[in-house]
mmCIF file of C-alpha atoms in Angstrom:
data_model
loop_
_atom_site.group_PDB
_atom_site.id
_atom_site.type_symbol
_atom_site.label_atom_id
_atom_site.label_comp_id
_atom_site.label_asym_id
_atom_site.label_seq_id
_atom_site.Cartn_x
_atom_site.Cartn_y
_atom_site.Cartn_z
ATOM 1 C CA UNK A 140 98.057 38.442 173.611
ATOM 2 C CA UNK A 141 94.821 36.899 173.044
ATOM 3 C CA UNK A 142 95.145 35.108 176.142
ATOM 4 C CA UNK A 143 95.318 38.228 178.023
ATOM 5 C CA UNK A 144 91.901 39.914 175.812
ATOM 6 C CA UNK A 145 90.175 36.505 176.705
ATOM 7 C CA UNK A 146 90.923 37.138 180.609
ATOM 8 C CA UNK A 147 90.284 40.891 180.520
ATOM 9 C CA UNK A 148 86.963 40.111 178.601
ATOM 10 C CA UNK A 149 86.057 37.393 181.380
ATOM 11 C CA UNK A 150 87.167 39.690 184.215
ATOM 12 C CA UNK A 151 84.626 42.826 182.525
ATOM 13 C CA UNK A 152 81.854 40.226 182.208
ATOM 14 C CA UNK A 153 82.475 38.914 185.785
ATOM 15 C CA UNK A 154 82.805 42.208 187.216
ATOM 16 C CA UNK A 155 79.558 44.110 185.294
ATOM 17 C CA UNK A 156 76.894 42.138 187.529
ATOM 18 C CA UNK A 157 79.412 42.454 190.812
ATOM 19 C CA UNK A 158 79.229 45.838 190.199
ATOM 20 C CA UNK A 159 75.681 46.461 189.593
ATOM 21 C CA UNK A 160 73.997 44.368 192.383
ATOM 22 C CA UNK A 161 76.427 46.680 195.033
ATOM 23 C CA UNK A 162 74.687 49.593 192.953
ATOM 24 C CA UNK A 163 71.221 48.382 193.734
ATOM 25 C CA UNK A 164 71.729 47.531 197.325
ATOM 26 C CA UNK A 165 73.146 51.245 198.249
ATOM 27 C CA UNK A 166 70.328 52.308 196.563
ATOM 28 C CA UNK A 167 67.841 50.480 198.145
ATOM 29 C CA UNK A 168 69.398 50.964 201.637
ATOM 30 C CA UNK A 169 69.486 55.226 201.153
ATOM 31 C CA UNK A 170 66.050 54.742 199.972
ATOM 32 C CA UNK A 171 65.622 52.988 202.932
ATOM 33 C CA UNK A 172 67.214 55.771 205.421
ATOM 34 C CA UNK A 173 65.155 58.226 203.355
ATOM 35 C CA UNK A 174 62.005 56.592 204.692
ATOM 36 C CA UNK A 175 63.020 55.809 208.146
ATOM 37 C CA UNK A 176 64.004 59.516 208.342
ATOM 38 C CA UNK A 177 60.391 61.004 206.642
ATOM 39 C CA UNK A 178 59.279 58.468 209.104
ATOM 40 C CA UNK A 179 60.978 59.995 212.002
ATOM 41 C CA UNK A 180 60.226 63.589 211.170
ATOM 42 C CA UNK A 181 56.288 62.454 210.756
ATOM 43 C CA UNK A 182 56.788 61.124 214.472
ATOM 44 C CA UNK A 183 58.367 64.340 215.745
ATOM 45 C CA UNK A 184 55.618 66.470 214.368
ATOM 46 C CA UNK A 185 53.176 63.927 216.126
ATOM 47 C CA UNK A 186 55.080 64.380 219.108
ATOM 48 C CA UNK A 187 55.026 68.614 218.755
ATOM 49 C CA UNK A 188 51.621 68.521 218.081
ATOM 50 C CA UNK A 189 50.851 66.703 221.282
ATOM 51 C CA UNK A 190 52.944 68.513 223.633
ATOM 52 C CA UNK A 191 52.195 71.875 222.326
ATOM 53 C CA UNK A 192 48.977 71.001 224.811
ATOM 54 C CA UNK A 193 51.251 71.017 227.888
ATOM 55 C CA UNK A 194 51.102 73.902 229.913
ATOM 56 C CA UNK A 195 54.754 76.102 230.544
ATOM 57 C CA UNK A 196 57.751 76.297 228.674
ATOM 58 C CA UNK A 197 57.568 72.173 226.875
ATOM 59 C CA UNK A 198 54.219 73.682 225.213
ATOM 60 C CA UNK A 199 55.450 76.972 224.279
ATOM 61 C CA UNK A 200 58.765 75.082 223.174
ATOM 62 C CA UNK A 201 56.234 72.605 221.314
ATOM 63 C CA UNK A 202 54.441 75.355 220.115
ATOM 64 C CA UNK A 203 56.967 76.468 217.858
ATOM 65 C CA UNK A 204 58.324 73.019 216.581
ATOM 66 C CA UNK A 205 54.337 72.775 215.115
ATOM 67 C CA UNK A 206 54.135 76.289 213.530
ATOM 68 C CA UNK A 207 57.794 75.300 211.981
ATOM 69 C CA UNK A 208 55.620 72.368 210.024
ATOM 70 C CA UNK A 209 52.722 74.538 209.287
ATOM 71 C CA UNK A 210 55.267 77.580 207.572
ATOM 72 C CA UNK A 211 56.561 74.377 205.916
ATOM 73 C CA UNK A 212 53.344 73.462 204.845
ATOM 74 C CA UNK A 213 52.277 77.268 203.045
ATOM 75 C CA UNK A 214 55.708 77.022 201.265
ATOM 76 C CA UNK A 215 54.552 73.581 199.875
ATOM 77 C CA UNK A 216 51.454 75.313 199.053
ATOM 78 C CA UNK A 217 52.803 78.039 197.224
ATOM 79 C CA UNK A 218 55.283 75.959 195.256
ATOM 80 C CA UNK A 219 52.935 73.073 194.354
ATOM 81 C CA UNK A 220 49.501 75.632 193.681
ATOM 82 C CA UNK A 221 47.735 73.824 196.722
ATOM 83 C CA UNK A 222 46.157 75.391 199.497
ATOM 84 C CA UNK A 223 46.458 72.395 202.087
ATOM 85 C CA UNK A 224 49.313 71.737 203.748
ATOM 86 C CA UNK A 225 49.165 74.558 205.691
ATOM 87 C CA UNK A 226 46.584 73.068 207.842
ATOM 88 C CA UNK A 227 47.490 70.451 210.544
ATOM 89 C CA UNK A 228 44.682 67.809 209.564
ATOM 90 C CA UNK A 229 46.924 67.494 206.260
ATOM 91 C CA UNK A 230 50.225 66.823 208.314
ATOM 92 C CA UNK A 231 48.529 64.134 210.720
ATOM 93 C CA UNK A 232 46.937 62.533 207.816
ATOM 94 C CA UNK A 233 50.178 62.786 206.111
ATOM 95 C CA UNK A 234 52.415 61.369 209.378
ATOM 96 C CA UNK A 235 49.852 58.676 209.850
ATOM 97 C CA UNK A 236 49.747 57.666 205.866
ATOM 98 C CA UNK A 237 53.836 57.503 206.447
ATOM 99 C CA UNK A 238 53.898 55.843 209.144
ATOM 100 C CA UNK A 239 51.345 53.271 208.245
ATOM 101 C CA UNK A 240 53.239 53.000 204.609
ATOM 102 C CA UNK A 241 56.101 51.573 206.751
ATOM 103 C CA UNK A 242 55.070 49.152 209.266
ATOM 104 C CA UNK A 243 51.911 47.791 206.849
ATOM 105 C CA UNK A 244 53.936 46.068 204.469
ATOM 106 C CA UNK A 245 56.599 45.096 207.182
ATOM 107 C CA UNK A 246 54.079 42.857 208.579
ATOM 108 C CA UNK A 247 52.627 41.806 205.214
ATOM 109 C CA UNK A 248 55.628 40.863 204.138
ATOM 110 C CA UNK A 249 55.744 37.517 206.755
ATOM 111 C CA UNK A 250 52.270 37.151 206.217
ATOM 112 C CA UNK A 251 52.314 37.034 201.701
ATOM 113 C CA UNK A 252 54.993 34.178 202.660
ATOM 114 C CA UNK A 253 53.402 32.467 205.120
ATOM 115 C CA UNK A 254 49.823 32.405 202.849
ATOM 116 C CA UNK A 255 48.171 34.274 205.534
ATOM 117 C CA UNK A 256 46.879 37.194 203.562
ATOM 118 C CA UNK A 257 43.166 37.195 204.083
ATOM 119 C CA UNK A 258 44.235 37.687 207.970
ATOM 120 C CA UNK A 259 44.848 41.738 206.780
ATOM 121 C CA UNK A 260 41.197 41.491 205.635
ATOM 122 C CA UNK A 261 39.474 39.611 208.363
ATOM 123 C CA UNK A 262 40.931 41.661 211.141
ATOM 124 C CA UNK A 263 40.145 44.767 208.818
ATOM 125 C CA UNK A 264 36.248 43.579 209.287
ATOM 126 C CA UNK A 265 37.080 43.261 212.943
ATOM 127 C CA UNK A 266 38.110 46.201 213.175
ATOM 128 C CA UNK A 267 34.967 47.706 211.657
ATOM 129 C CA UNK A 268 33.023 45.756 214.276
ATOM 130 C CA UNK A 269 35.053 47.765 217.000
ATOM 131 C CA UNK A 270 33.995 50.872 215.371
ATOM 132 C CA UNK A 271 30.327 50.248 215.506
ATOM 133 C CA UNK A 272 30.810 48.758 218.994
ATOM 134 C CA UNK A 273 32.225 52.003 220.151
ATOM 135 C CA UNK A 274 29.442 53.910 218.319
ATOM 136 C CA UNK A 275 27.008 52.391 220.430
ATOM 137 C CA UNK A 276 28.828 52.236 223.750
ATOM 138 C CA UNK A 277 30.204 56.136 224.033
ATOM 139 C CA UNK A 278 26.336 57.222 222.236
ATOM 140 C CA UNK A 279 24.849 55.245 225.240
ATOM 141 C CA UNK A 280 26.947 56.940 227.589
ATOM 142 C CA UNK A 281 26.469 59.694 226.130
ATOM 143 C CA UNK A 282 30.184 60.584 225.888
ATOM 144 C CA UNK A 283 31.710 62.795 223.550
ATOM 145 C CA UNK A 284 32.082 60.283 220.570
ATOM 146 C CA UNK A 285 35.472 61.370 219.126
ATOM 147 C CA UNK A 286 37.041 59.281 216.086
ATOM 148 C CA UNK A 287 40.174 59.245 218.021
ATOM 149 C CA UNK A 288 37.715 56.817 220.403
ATOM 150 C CA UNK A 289 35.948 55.221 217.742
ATOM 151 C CA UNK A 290 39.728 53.834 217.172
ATOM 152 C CA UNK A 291 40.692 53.286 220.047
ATOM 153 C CA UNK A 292 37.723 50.998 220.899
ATOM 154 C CA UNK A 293 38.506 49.200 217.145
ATOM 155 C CA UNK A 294 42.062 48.587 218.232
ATOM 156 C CA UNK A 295 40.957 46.619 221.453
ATOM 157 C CA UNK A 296 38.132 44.545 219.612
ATOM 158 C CA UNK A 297 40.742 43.702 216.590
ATOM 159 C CA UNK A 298 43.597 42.640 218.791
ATOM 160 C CA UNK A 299 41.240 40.320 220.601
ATOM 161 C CA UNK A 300 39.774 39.368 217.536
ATOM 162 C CA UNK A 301 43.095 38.675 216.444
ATOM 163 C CA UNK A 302 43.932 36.297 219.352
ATOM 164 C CA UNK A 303 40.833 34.654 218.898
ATOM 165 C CA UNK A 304 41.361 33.503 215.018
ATOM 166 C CA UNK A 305 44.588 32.077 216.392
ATOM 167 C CA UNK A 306 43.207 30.421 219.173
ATOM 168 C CA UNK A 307 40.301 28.660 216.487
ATOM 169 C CA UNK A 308 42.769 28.182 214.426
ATOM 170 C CA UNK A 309 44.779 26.045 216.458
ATOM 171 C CA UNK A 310 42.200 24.867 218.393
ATOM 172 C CA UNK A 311 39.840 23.128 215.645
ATOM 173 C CA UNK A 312 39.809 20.296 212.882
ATOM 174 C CA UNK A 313 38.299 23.054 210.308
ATOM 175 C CA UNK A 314 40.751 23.824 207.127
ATOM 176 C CA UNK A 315 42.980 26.623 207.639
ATOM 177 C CA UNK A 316 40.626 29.269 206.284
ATOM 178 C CA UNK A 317 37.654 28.647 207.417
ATOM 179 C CA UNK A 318 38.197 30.295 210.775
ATOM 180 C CA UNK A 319 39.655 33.578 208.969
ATOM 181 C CA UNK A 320 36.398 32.944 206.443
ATOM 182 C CA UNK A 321 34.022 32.830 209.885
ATOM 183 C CA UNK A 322 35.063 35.279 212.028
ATOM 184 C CA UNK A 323 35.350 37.866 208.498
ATOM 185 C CA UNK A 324 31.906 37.542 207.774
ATOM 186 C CA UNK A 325 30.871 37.500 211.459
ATOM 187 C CA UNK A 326 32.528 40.116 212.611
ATOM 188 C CA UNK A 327 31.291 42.436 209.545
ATOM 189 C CA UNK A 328 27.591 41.039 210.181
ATOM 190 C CA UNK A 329 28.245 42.391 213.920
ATOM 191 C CA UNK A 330 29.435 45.535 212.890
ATOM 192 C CA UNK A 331 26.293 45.770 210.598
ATOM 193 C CA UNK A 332 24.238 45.090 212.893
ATOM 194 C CA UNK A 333 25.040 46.962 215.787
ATOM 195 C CA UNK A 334 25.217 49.976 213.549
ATOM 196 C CA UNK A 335 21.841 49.723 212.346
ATOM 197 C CA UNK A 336 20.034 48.786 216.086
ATOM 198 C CA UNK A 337 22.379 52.053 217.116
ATOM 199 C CA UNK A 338 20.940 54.416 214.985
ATOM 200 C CA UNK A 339 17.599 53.867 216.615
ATOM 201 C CA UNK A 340 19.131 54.657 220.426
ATOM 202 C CA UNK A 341 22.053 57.126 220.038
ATOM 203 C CA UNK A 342 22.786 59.833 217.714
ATOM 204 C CA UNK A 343 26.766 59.830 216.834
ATOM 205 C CA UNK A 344 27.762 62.632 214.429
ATOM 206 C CA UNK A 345 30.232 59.981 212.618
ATOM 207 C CA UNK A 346 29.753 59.172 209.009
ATOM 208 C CA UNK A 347 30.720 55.501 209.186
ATOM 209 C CA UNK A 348 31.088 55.599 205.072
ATOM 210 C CA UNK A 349 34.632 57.425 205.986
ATOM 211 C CA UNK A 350 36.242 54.362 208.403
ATOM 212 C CA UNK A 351 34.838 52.463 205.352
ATOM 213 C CA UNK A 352 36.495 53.846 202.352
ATOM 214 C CA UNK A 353 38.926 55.729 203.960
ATOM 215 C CA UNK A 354 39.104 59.436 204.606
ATOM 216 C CA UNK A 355 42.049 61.484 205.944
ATOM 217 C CA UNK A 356 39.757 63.864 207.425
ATOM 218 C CA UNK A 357 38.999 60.670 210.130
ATOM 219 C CA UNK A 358 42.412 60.776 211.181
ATOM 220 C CA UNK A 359 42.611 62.923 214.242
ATOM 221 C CA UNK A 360 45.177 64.388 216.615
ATOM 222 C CA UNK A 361 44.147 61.466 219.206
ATOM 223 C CA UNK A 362 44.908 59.174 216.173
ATOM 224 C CA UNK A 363 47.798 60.060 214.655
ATOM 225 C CA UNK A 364 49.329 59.503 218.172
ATOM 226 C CA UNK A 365 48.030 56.156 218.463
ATOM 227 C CA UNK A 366 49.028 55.210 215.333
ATOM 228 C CA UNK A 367 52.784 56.765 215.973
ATOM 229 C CA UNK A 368 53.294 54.685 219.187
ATOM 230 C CA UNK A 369 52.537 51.066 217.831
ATOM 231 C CA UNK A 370 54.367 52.326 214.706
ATOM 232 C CA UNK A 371 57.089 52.271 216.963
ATOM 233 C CA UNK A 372 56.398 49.143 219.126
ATOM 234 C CA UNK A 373 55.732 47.049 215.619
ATOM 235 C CA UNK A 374 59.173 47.923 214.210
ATOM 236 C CA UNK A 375 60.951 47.396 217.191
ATOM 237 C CA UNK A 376 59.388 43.865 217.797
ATOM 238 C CA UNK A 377 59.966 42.745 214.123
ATOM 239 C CA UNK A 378 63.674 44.190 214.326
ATOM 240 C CA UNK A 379 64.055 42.415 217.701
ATOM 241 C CA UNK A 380 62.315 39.293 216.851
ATOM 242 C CA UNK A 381 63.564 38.701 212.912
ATOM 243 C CA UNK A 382 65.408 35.478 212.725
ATOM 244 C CA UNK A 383 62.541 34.067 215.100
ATOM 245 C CA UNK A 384 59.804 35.129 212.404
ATOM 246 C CA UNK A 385 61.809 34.127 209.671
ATOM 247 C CA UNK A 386 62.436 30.692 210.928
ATOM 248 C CA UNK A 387 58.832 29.744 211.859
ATOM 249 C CA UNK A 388 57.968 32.010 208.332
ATOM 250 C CA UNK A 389 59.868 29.015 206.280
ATOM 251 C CA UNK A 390 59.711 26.379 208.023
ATOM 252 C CA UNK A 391 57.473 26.275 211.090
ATOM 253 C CA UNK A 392 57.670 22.482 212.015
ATOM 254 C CA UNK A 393 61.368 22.788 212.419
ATOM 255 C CA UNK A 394 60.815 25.717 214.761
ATOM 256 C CA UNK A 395 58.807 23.042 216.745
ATOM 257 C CA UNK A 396 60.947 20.840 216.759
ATOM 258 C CA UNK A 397 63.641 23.401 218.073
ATOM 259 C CA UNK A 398 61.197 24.142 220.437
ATOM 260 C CA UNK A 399 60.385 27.624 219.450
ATOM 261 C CA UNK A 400 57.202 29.232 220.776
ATOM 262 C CA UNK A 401 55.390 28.992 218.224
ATOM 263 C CA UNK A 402 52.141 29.894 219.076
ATOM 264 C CA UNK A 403 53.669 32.832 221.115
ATOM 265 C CA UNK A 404 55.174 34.225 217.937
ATOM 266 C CA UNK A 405 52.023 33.463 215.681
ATOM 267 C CA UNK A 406 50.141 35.620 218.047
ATOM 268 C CA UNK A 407 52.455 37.961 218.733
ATOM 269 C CA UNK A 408 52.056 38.460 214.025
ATOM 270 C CA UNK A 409 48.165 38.469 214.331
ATOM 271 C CA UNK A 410 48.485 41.009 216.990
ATOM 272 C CA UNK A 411 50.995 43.387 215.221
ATOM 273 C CA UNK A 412 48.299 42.709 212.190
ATOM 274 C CA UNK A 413 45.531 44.116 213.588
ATOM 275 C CA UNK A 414 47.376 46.857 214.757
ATOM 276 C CA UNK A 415 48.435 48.169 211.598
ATOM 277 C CA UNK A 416 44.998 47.150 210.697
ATOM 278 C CA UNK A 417 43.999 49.688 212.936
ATOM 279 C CA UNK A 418 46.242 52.095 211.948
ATOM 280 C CA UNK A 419 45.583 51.682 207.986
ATOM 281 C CA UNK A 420 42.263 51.743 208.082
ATOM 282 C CA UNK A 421 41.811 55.807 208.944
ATOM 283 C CA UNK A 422 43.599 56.381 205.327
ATOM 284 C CA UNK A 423 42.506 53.607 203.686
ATOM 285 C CA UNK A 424 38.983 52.308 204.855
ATOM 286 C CA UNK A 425 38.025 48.915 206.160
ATOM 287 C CA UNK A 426 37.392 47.373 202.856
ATOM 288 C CA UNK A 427 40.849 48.490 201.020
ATOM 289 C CA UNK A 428 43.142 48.027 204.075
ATOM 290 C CA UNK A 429 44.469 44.584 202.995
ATOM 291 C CA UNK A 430 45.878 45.834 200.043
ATOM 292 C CA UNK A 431 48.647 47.985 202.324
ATOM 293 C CA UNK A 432 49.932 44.298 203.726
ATOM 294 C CA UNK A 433 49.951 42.387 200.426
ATOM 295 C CA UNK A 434 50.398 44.741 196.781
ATOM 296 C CA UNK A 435 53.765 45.920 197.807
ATOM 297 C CA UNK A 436 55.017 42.732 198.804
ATOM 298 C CA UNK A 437 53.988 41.382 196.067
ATOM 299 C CA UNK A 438 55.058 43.893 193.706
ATOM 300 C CA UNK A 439 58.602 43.262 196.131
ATOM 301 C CA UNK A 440 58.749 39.569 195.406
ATOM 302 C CA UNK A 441 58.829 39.696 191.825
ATOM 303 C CA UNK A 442 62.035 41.550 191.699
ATOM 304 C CA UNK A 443 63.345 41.165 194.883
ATOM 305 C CA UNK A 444 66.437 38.418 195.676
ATOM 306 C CA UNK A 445 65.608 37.304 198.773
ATOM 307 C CA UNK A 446 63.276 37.471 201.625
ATOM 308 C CA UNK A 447 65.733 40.386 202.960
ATOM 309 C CA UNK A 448 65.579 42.495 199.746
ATOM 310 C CA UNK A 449 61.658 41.559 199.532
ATOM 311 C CA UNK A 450 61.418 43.334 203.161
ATOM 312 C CA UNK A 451 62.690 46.554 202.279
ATOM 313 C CA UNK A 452 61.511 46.906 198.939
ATOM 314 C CA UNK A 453 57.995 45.956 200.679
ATOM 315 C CA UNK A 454 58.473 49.054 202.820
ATOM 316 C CA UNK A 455 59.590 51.258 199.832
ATOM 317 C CA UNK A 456 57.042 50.144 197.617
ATOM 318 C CA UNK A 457 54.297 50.753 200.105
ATOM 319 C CA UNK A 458 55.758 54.354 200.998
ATOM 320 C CA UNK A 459 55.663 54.960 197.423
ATOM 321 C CA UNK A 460 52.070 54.114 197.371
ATOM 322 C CA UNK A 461 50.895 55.909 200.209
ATOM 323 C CA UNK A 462 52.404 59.426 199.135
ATOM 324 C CA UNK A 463 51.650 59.366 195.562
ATOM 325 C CA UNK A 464 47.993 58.309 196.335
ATOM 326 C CA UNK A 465 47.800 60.919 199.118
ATOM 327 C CA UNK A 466 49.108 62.960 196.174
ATOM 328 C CA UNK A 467 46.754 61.746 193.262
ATOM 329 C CA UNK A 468 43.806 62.366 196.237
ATOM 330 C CA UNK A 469 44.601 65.722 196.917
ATOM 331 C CA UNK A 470 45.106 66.590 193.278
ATOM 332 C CA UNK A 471 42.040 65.491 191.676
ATOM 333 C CA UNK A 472 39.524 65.366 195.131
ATOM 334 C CA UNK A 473 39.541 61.763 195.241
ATOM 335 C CA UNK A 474 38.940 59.270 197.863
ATOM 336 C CA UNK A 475 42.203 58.587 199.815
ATOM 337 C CA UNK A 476 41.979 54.876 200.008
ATOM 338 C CA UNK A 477 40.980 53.863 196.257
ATOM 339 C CA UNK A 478 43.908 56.482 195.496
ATOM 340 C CA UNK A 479 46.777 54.709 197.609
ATOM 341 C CA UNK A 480 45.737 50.829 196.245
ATOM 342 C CA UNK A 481 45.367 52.397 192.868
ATOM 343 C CA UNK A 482 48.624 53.381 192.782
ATOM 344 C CA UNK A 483 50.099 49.783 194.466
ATOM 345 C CA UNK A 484 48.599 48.690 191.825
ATOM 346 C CA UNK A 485 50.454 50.150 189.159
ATOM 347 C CA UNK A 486 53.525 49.508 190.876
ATOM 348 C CA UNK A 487 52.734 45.690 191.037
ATOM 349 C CA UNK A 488 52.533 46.285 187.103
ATOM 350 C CA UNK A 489 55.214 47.614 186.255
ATOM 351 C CA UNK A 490 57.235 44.991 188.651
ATOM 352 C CA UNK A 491 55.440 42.111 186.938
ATOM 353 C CA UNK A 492 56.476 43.546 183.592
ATOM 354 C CA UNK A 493 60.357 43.981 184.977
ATOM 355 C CA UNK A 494 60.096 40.581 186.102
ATOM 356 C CA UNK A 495 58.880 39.041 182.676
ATOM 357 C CA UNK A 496 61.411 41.475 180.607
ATOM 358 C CA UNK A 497 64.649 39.910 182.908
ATOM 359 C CA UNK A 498 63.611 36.594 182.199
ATOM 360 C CA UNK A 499 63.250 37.305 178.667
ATOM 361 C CA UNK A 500 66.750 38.225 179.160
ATOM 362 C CA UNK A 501 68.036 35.334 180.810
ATOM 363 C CA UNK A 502 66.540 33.187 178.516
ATOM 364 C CA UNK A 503 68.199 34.717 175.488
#
């Protein structure tokens, strides 16, 4: 009889943790479809709100879809005491805040582990660079100076940025970070510059303080869609290309030696960062994008079990932060950007103090 209590007692202790970590991974992985579907739905009403432009029965058809997400928007009004989801500059701030919330810590994820985490930053500083380079070039031709522009002119100059640090990178004796340390401070002196010897030639009605701290009025129709297409192209490369990443993540020599591309794939990473760069910084600003790519993995590593659970608790962590700060904005009027790291912030916290309490645990 006792032999039997001590085997029952072994087979309850044994089966307790079998039977939680199960629990946690189907969590995690509804969580998971949760996002990918608020993801989706952002994209559709990107899509609607594009084709509603088209002329015959697509537009009309489109048309509807959009006024579908505006009625949705008054009843979130009326049950949450708001009066701004009705409008559609909420939605596409809302759809690119989403979407960005998903493919920002994606990509941060490979670069926390690889120790590339001032790259988020640098091409963030590039990317204000392209801003005040398109400032002056559509004011000079005297173009109609659109933020939707103004982005797309910062996504060109940060993806060649991008290739650039990779090329110096490889191509010099320097430490690791003193290209990413050169071409941040460059690029933000160029920016700078440009923006003051602007002001004196061409009058842009852009407040540039916005694309710095972040503003979700910046985001635009023109944006949104942008920002919904290489949302797309970024998932499906790192879902195509994820053992390849991984390998030369942990152990890049032996990718050489197995005569991976290497420097294909490390540009290929730069490239995807500065366009979620890009991307981020409409909701978050230039100087707070980096946070996006590196407090939710962060906050993911210190509970997280592996590099697999670290990716999608990454991606839930950083969707948590973008809607709660688009949230806490809205709520008390504050500045999108602060609002979303704020928040990562707090989750990092409250990880770090999960982490410490379970090894307290162990240890007893």
């Amino acid at each position: 009889m006792s032999t039997d209590t001590a085997d029952g007692e072994t087979e309850q202790s044994v089966s307790e943790p079998a039977r939680r970590v199960p629990t946690r991974r189907r969590v995690e992985e509804v969580l998971l479809v949760l996002t990918g579907l608020l993801g989706a739905m952002m994209i559709a009403f990107i899509a609607v709100d594009w084709l509603r432009t088209f002329p015959g029965a697509v537009g009309a058809l489109a048309q509807t879809g959009f006024e579908q997400f505006l009625i949705a928007g008054e009843w979130a009004d009326y049950y949450l005491g708001t009066n701004v989801f009705q409008y559609p500059f909420m939605w596409r701030a809302i759809a690119t805040g989403v979407l960005v919330g998903i493919v920002g810590p994606l990509v941060g994820t490979y670069l926390v582990h690889r120790q590339m985490a001032l790259i988020g930053e640098t091409l963030a500083h590039t990317a204000f660079a392209g801003v005040a380079i398109g400032i002056v070039v559509v004011g000079a031709l005297g173009l109609n100076a659109t933020n939707g522009r103004l982005v797309l002119v910062a996504l060109v100059v940060s993806v060649l940025s991008a290739l650039g640090l990779q090329w110096l990178t490889e191509h010099t004796d320097s430490y690791g970070d003193v290209p990413i340390a050169i071409v941040l401070t460059g690029s933000f002196a160029v920016g700078t510059l440009l923006i003051s010897w602007g002001r004196e030639f061409v009058s842009v009605p852009i407040d540039i303080e916005q694309f710095l701290f972040g503003d979700m009025a910046v985001v635009t129709a023109e944006g949104a869609r942008i920002v919904a297409v290489l949302s797309v192209v970024v998932v499906a490369l790192v879902a195509f290309n994820y053992k390849q990443f991984l390998f030369i993540t942990f152990d890049e020599t032996a990718a050489r030696v197995a005569r991976f591309n290497v420097t294909w794939y490390n540009a290929l990473l730069v490239t995807m960062t500065a366009v979620v760069v890009v991307g981020a910084m409409q909701i978050l600003g230039v100087i707070l994008v980096a946070g996006l790519l590196v407090i939710p993995v962060a906050a993911a590593s210190q509970i997280a079990q592996g590099f697999r659970e670290t990716l999608y608790l990454s991606v839930l962590f950083g969707q948590t932060a973008i809607l709660a700060g688009i949230g806490l904005a809205i709520w008390q009027s504050l500045p999108s950007g602060g609002s979303v790291i704020v928040v990562a912030i707090a989750i990092y916290l409250v990880t770090v103090a999960l982490s410490d309490r379970s090894a307290a645990l162990t240890t007893r």
